[in-house]
mmCIF file of C-alpha atoms and ligand atoms in Angstrom:
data_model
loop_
_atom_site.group_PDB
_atom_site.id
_atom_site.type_symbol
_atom_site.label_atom_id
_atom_site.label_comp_id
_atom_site.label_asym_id
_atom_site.label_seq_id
_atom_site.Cartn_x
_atom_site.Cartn_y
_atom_site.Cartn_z
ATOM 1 C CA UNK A 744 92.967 92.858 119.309
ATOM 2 C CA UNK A 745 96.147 95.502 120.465
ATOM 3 C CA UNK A 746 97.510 97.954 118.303
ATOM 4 C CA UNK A 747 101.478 97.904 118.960
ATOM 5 C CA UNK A 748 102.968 101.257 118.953
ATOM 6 C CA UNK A 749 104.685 100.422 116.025
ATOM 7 C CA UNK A 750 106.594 103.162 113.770
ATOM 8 C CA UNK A 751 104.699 105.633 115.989
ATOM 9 C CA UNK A 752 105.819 109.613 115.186
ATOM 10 C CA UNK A 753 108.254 111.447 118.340
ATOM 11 C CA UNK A 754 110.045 114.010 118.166
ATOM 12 C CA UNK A 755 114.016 114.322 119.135
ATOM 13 C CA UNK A 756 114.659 117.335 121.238
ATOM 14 C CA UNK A 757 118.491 118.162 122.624
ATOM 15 C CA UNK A 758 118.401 119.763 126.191
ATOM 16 C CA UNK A 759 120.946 120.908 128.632
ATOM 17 C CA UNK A 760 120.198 119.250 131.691
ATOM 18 C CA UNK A 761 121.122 120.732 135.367
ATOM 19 C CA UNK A 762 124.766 120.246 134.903
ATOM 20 C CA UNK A 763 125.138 121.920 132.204
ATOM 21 C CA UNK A 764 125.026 118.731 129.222
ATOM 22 C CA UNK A 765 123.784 118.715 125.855
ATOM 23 C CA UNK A 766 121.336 115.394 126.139
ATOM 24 C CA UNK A 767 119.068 113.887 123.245
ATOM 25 C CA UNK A 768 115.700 113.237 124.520
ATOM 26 C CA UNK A 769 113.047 111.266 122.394
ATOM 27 C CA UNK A 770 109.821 113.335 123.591
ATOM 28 C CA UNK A 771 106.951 111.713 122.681
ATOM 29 C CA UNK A 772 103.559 113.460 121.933
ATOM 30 C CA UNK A 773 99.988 112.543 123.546
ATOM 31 C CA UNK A 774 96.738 113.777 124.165
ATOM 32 C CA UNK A 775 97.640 116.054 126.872
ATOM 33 C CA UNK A 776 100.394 118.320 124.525
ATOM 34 C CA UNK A 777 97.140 119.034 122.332
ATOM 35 C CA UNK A 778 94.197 121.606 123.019
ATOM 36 C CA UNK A 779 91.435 120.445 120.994
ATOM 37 C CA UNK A 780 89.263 122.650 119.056
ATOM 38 C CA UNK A 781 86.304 122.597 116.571
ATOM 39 C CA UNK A 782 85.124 119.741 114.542
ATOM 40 C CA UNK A 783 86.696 119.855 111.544
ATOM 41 C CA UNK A 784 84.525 117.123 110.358
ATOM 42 C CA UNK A 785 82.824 113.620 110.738
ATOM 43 C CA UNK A 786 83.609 110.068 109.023
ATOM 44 C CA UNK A 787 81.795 106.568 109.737
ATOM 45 C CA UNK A 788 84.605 105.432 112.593
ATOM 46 C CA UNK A 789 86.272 108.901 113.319
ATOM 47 C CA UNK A 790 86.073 112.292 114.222
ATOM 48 C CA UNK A 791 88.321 115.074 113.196
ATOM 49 C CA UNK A 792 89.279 117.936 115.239
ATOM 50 C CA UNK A 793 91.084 120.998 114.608
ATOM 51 C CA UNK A 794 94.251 120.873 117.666
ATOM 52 C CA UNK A 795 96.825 122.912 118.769
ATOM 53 C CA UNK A 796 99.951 122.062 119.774
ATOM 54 C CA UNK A 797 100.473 123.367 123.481
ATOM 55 C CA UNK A 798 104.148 124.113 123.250
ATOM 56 C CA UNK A 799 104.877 125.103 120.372
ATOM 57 C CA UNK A 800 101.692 126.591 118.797
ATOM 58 C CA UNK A 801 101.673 124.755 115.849
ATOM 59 C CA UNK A 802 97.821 124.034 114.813
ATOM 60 C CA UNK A 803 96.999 120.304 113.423
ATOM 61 C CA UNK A 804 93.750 118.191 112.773
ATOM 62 C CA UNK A 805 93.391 115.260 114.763
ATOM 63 C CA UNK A 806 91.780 112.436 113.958
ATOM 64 C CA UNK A 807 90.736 110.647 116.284
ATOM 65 C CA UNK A 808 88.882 106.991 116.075
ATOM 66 C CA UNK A 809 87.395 104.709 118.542
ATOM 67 C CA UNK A 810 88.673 101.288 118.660
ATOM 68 C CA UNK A 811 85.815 99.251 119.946
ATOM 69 C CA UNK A 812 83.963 100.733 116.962
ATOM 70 C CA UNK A 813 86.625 99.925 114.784
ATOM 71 C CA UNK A 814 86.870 96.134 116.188
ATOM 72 C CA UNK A 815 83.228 96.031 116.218
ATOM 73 C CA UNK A 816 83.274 96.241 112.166
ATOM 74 C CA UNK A 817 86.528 94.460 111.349
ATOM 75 C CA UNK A 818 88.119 97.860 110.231
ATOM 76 C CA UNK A 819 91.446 97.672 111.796
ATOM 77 C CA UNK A 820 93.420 96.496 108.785
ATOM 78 C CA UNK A 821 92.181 100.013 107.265
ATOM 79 C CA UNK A 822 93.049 101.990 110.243
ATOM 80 C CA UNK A 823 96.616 100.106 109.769
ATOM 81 C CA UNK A 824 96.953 101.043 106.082
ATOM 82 C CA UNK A 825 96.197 104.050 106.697
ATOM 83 C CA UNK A 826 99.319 105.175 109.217
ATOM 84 C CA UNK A 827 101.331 102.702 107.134
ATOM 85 C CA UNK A 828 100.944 104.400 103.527
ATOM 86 C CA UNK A 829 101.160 107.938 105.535
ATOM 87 C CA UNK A 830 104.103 106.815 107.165
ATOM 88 C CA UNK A 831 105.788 106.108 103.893
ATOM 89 C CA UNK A 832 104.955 109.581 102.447
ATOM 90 C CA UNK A 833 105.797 112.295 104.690
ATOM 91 C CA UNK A 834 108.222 114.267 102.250
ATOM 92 C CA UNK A 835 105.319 115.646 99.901
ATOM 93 C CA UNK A 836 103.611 119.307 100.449
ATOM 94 C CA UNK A 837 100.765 117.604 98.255
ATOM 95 C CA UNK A 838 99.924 114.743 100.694
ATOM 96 C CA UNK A 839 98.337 115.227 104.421
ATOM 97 C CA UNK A 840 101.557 114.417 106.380
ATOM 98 C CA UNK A 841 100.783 111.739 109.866
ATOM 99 C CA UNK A 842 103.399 113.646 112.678
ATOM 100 C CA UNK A 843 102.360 111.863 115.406
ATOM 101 C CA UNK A 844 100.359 109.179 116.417
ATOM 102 C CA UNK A 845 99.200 107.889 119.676
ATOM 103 C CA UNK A 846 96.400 106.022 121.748
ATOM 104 C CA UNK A 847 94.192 106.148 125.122
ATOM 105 C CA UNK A 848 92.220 103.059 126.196
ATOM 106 C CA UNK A 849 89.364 104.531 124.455
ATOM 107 C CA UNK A 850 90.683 105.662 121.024
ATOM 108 C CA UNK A 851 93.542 106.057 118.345
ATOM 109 C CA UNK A 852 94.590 109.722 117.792
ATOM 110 C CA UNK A 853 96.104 110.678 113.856
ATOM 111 C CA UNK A 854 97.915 113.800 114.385
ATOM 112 C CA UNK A 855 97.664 115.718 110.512
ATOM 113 C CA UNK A 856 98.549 118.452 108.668
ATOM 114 C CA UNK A 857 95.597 121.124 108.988
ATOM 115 C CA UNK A 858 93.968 121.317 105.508
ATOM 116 C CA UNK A 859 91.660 124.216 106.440
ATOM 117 C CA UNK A 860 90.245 125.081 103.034
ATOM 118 C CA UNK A 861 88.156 121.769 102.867
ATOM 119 C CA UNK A 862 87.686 119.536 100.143
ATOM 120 C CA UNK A 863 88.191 120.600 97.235
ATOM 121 C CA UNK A 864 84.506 118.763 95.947
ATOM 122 C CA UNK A 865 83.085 121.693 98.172
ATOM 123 C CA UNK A 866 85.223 124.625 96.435
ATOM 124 C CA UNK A 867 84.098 122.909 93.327
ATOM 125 C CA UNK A 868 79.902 122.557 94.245
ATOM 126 C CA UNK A 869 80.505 126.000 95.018
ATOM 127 C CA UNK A 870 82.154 127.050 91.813
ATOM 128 C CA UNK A 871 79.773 125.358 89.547
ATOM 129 C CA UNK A 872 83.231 124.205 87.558
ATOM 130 C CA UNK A 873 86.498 125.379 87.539
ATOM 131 C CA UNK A 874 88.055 127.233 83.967
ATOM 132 C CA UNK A 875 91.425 126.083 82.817
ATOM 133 C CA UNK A 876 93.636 127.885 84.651
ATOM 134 C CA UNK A 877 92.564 126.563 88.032
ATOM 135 C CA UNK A 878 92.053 123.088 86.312
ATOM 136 C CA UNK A 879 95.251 123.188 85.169
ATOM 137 C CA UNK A 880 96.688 124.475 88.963
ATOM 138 C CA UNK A 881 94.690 121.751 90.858
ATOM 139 C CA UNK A 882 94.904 118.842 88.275
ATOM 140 C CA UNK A 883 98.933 119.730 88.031
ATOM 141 C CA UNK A 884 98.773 119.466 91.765
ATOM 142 C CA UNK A 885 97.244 116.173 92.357
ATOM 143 C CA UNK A 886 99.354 114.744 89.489
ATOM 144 C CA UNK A 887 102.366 115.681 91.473
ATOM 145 C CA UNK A 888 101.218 114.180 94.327
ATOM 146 C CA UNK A 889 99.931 111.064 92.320
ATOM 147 C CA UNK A 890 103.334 110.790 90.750
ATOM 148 C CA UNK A 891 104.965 110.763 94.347
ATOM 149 C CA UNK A 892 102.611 108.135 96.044
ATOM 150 C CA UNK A 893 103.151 105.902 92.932
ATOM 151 C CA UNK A 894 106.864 106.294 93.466
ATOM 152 C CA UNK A 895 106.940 105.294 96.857
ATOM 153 C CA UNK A 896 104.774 102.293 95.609
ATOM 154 C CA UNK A 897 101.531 103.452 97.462
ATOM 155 C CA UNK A 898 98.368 103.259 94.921
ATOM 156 C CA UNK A 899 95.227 105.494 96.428
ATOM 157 C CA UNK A 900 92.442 103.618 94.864
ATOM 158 C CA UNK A 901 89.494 106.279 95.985
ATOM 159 C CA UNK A 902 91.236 109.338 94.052
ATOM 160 C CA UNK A 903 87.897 111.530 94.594
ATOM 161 C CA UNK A 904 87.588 115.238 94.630
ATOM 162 C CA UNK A 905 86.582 114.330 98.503
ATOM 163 C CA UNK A 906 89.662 113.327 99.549
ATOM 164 C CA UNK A 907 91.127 115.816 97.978
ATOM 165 C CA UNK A 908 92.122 118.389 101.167
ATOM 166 C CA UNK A 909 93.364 121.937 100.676
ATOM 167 C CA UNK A 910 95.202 123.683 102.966
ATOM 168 C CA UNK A 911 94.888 127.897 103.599
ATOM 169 C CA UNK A 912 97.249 128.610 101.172
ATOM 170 C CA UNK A 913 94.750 126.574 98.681
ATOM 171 C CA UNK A 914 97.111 124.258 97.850
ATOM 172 C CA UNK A 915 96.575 120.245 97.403
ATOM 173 C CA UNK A 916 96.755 117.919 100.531
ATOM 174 C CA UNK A 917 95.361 114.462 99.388
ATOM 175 C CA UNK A 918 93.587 112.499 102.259
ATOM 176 C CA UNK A 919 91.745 109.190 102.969
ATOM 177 C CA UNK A 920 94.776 106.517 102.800
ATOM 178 C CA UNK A 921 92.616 103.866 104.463
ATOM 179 C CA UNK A 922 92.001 101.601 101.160
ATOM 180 C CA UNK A 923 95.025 102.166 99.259
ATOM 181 C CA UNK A 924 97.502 99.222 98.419
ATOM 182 C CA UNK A 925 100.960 99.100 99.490
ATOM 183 C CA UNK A 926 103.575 97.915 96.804
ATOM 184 C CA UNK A 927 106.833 96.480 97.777
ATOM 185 C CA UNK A 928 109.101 99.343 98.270
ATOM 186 C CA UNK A 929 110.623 100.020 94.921
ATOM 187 C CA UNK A 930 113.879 101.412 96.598
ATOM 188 C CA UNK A 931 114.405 98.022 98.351
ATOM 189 C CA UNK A 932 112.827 95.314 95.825
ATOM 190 C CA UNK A 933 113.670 96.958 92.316
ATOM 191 C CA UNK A 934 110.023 95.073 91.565
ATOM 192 C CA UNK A 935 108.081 98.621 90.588
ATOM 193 C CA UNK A 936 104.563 97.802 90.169
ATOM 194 C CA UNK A 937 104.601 94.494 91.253
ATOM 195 C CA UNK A 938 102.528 93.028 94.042
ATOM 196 C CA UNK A 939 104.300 90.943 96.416
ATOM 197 C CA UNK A 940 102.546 87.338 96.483
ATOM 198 C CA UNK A 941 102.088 87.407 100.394
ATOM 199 C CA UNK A 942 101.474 91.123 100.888
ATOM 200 C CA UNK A 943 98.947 90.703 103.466
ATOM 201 C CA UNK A 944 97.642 94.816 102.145
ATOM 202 C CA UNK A 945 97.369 93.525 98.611
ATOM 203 C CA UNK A 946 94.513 93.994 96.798
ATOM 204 C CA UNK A 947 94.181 89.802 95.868
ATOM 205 C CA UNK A 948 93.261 88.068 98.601
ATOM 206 C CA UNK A 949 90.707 89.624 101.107
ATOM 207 C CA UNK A 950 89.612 92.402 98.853
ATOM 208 C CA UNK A 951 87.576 89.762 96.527
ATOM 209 C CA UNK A 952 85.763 89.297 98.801
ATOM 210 C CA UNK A 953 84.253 92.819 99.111
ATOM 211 C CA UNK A 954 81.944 94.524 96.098
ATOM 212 C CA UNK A 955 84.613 96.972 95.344
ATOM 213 C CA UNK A 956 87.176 99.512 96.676
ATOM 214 C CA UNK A 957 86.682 103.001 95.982
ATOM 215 C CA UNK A 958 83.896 105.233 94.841
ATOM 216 C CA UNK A 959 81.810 103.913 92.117
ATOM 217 C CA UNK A 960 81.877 107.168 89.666
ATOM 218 C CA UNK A 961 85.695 107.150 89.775
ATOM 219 C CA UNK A 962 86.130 103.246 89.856
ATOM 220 C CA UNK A 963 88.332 101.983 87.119
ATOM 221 C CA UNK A 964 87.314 99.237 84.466
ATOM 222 C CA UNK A 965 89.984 96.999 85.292
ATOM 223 C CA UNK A 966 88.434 97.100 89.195
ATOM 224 C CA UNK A 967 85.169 96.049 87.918
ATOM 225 C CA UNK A 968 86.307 93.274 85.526
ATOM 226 C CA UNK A 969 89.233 92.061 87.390
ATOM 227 C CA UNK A 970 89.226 92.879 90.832
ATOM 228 C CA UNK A 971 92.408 94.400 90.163
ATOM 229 C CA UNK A 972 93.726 97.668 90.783
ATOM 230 C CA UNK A 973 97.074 99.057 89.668
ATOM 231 C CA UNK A 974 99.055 102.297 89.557
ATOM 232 C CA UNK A 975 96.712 103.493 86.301
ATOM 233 C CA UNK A 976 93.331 103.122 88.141
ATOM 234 C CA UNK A 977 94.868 106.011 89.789
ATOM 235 C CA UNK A 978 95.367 107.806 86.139
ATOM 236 C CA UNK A 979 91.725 106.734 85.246
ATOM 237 C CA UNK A 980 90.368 108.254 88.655
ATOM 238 C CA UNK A 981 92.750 111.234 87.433
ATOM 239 C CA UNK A 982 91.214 111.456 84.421
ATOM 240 C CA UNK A 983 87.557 111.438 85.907
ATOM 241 C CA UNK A 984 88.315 114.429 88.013
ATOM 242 C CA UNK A 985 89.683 116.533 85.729
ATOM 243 C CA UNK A 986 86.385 115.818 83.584
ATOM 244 C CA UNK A 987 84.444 116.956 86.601
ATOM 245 C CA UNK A 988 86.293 120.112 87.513
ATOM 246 C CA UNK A 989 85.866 121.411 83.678
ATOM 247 C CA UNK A 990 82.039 119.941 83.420
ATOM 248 C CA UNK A 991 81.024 120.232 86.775
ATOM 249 C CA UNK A 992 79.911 116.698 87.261
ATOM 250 C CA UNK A 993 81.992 113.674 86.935
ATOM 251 C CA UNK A 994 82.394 111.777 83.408
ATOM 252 C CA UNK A 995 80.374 108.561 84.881
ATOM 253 C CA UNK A 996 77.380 109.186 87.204
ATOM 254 C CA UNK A 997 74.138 107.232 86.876
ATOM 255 C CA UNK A 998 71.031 106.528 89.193
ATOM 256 C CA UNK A 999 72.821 103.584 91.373
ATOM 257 C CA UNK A 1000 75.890 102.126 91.442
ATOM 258 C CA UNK A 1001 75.477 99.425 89.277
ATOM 259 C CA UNK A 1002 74.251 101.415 85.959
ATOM 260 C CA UNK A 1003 77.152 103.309 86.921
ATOM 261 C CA UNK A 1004 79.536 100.561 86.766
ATOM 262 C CA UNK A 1005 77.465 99.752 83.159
ATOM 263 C CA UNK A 1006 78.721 102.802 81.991
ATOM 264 C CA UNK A 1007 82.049 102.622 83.064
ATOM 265 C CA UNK A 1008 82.523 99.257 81.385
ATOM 266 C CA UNK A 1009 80.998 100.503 78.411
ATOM 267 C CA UNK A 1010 83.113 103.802 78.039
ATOM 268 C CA UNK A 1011 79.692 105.851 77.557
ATOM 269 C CA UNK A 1012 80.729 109.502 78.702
ATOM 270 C CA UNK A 1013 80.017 112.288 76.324
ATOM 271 C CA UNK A 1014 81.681 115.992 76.281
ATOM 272 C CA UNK A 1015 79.423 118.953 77.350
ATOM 273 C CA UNK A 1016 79.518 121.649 74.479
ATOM 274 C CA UNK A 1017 82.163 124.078 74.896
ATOM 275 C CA UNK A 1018 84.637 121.501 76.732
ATOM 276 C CA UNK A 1019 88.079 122.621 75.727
ATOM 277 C CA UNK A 1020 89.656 120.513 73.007
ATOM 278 C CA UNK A 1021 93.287 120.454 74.848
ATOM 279 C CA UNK A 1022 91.584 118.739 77.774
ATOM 280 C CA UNK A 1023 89.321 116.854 75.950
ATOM 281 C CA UNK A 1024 92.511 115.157 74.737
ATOM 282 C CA UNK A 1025 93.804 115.059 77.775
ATOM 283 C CA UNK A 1026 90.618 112.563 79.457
ATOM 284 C CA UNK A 1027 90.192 110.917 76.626
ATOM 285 C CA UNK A 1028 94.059 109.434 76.652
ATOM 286 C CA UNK A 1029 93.275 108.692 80.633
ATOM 287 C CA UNK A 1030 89.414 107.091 80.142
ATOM 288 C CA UNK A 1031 91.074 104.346 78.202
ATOM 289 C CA UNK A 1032 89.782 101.085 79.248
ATOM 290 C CA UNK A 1033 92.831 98.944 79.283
ATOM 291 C CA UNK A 1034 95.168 100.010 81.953
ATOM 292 C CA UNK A 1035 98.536 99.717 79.864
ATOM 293 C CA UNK A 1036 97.336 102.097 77.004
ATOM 294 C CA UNK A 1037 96.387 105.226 79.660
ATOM 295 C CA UNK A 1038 98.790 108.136 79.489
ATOM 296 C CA UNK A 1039 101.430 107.470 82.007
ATOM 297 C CA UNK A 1040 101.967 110.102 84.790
ATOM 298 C CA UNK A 1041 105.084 111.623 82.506
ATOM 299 C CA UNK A 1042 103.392 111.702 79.448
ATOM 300 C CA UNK A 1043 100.674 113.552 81.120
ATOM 301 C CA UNK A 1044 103.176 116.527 82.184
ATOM 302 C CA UNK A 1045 104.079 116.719 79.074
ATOM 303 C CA UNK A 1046 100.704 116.536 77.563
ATOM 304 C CA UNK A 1047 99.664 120.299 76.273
ATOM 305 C CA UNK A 1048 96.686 120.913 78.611
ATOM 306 C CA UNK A 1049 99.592 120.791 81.471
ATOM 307 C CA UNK A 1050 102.190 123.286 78.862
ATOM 308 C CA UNK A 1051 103.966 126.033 81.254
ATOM 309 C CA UNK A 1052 103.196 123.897 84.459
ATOM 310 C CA UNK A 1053 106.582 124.387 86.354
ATOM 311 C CA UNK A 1054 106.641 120.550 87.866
ATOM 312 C CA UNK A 1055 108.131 119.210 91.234
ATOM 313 C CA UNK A 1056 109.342 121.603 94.204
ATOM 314 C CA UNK A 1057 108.330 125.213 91.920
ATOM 315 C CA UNK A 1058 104.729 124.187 91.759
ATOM 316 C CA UNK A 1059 104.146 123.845 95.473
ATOM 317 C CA UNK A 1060 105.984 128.057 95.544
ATOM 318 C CA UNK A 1061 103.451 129.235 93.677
ATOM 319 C CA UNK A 1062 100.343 130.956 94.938
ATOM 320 C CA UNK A 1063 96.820 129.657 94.000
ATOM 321 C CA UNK A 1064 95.122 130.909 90.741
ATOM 322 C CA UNK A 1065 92.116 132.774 91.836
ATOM 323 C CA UNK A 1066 88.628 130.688 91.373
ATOM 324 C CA UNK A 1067 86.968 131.447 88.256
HETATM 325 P P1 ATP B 411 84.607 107.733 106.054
HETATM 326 O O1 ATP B 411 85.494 107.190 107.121
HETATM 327 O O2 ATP B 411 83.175 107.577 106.375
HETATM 328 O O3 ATP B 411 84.971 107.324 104.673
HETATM 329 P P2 ATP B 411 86.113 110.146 105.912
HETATM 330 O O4 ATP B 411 87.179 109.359 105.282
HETATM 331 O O5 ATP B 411 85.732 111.443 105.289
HETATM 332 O O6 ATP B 411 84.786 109.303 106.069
HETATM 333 P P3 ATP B 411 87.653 111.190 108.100
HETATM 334 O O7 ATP B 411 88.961 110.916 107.466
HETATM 335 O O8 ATP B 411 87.514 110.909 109.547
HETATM 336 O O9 ATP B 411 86.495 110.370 107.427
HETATM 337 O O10 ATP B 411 87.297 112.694 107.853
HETATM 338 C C1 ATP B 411 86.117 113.267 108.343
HETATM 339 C C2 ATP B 411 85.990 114.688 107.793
HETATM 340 O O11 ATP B 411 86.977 115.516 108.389
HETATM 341 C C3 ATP B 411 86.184 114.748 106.298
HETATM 342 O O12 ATP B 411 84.973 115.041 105.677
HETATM 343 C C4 ATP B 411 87.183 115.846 106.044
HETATM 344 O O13 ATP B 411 86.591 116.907 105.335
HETATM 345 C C5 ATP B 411 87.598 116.330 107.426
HETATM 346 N N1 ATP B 411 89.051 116.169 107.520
HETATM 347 C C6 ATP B 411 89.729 115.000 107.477
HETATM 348 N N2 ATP B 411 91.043 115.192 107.575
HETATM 349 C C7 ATP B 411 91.232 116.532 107.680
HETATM 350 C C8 ATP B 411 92.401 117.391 107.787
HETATM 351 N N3 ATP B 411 93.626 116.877 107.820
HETATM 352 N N4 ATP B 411 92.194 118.715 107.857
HETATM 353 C C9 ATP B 411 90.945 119.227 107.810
HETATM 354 N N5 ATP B 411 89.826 118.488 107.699
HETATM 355 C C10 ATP B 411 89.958 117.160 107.629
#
C-alpha cells in the first residue's frame, strides 16, 4: 500500500536567478528543512515533535507516523482523513492548520501549527473547573471553530476537551481530524448536510462495522442508536464540554463504557449545585436526544450564556481571560 503525494503542502517562492530574472519556484519542504526538537507528545501510531523551520525560523509540531505500523493495523484510511479534512480547513485561527506534508521510506511527516499550551483537558484538571468568563472565552472559541468545520462540510465526531489544542497565546486550535466525516463540499454540491451515497469517508458503510467512533462520555445518542453521526453530534459533544468546564467532570461518565452509553441513551445527567442557570439552559437545549431539536450553531451565539461574545475574526483579537 503507497501513499501518493497527493494535495501535498509547497510553498511558491519568486527568485532572481543569475541573469538577473524574476522566476517562480515551487520549493517543496522535507525532513531536512526541519530541526527537530522535544516531544511534544505521544499517540498509538505517531509521535509529535516540536520543529523548527531551518530557513525561516518559524517553529511547528511535527507529527510524524510510521507506516508499517499504520499498515500493520489497517489505519491508513484515518491517516488519509486526517490530511484530507485539514486540507480543507486551513483558513481558521481555531483549527491546527497541516502546512506541509511529506514522507521518508520509513514514515509520514504532518507539519502543524505549534499549539504549545497543551490540551485544554490539562488546563482544565489543573483548574478544577473553569468560571464563566473563561467558559464563555473557550466554549465561544470552539463554537467558532465548530461553526467553520461544519461549513466546509467536515463533522469532528471526537469533539473532546483532548483534542482541544491551545496555542501560547491560549487561544483554541482543535486537533485529532483522523475520524471525522467528510461531507460533499457544500460550495460545489449545494447538498449541505447530506452524505454522498458512495463517499468512501462516510460514516455508513465501514464504520458499522466498528463499536463506535469517538469517545464514549461525549458520544451522541443518535451514534449509539443509529450508527449515525451528523453535524449536531458535534453540538451534543459541544454541549458535554461546556458541562465539564463549569462542573469539572463531563455530564456522562460511568464505570465502563457501556453504563456510560446507558446513560447517554437515557438522558440521566444531573446539575451540580451552584451551576449557573444561563448555562444550564444553554446544555440542556444541546443534551437533547434527537438531533433535529438541539440548538443549532446560530442559535447558540445568540443564546444568553454567549451575550457580548464579539463572533468571527474579533474573537480570535482578543487576549485570553485569565484562569479562574
Ligand atoms: P491517538 O492516536 O492514540 O488517538 P493522539 O490523537 O493524541 O493519540 P497525536 O495526534 O499523535 O495522537 O498526538 C500525540 C500528542 O501530541 C497529543 O497528546 C497532543 O497533546 C500532542 N500534540 C498533537 N498535536 C500537537 C500540536 N499541533 N502541537 C502541540 N502538541 C500536539
Amino acid at each position: 500500500e503507497g501513499w501518493q503525494e497527493r494535495g501535498a503542502a509547497a510553498t511558491v517562492r519568486r527568485e532572481t536567478d543569475a541573469s538577473g530574472q524574476s522566476q517562480t519556484r515551487i520549493v517543496k519542504k522535507g525532513v531536512k528543512d526541519f530541526n527537530f526538537g522535544r516531544t511534544l507528545g505521544e499517540g498509538s501510531y505517531s509521535t509529535v515533535l516540536a520543529a523548527t523551520d531551518r530557513q525561516t525560523l518559524k517553529e511547528y509540531a511535527i507529527k510524524v507516523l510510521d507506516k508499517r505500523h499504520i499498515i500493520k493495523e489497517k489505519k491508513v484510511k484515518y491517516v488519509n482523513i486526517e490530511r484530507d479534512t485539514l486540507n480543507r480547513l486551513t483558513e481558521h485561527p481555531g483549527i491546527v492548520r497541516l502546512y506541509y506534508t511529506f514522507q521518508d521510506e520509513r514514515s509520514l511527516y504532518f507539519v502543524l501549527d505549534l499549539a504549545s499550551g497543551g490540551e485544554l483537558l490539562g488546563v482544565l484538571k489543573k483548574m478544577g473547573s473553569f468560571d464563566v468568563e473563561c467558559t464563555r472565552f473557550y466554549g465561544a472559541q470552539i463554537l467558532d471553530s465548530v461553526a467553520y468545520m461544519h461549513s466546509r462540510g467536515v463533522i469532528h465526531r471526537d469533539l473532546k476537551p483532548e483534542n482541544v489544542l491551545l496555542d501560547r497565546d491560549m487561544h483554541v486550535k482543535i486537533t485529532d481530524f483522523g475520524t471525522a466525516k467528510i461531507l460533499p463540499d457544500p460550495r460545489t454540491s449545494g447538498a449541505g448536510s447530506q452524505e454522498a451515497p458512495g463517499d468512501p469517508t462516510d460514516g455508513a458503510g465501514t464504520d458499522r462495522a466498528v463499536s463506535f467512533v469517538g469517545t464514549a462520555e461525549y458520544v451522541s445518542p443518535e451514534l449509539l442508536r443509529d450508527k449515525n453521526a451528523c453535524k449536531a453530534s458535534d453540538l451534543w459533544a459541544f454541549g458535554c464540554i461546556i458541562y465539564q468546564l463549569l462542573a469539572g467532570r463531563p455530564p456522562f461518565k460511568a464505570a465502563n463504557e457501556y453504563l456510560t452509553f446507558q446513560k447517554i441513551l437515557a438522558l440521566a445527567y444531573t446539575f451540580p449545585d451552584g451551576f449557573p442557570d444561563v448555562a444550564r439552559d444553554l446544555v440542556e437545549r444541546l443534551l437533547v436526544l434527537e438531533p433535529s431539536n438541539r440548538l443549532p450553531v446560530e442559535h447558540i451565539q445568540n443564546h444568553q450564556f454567549f451575550d457580548g461574545v464579539q463572533w468571527g475574526k474579533g474573537l480570535w483579537q482578543q487576549k485570553a481571560p485569565r484562569l479562574k
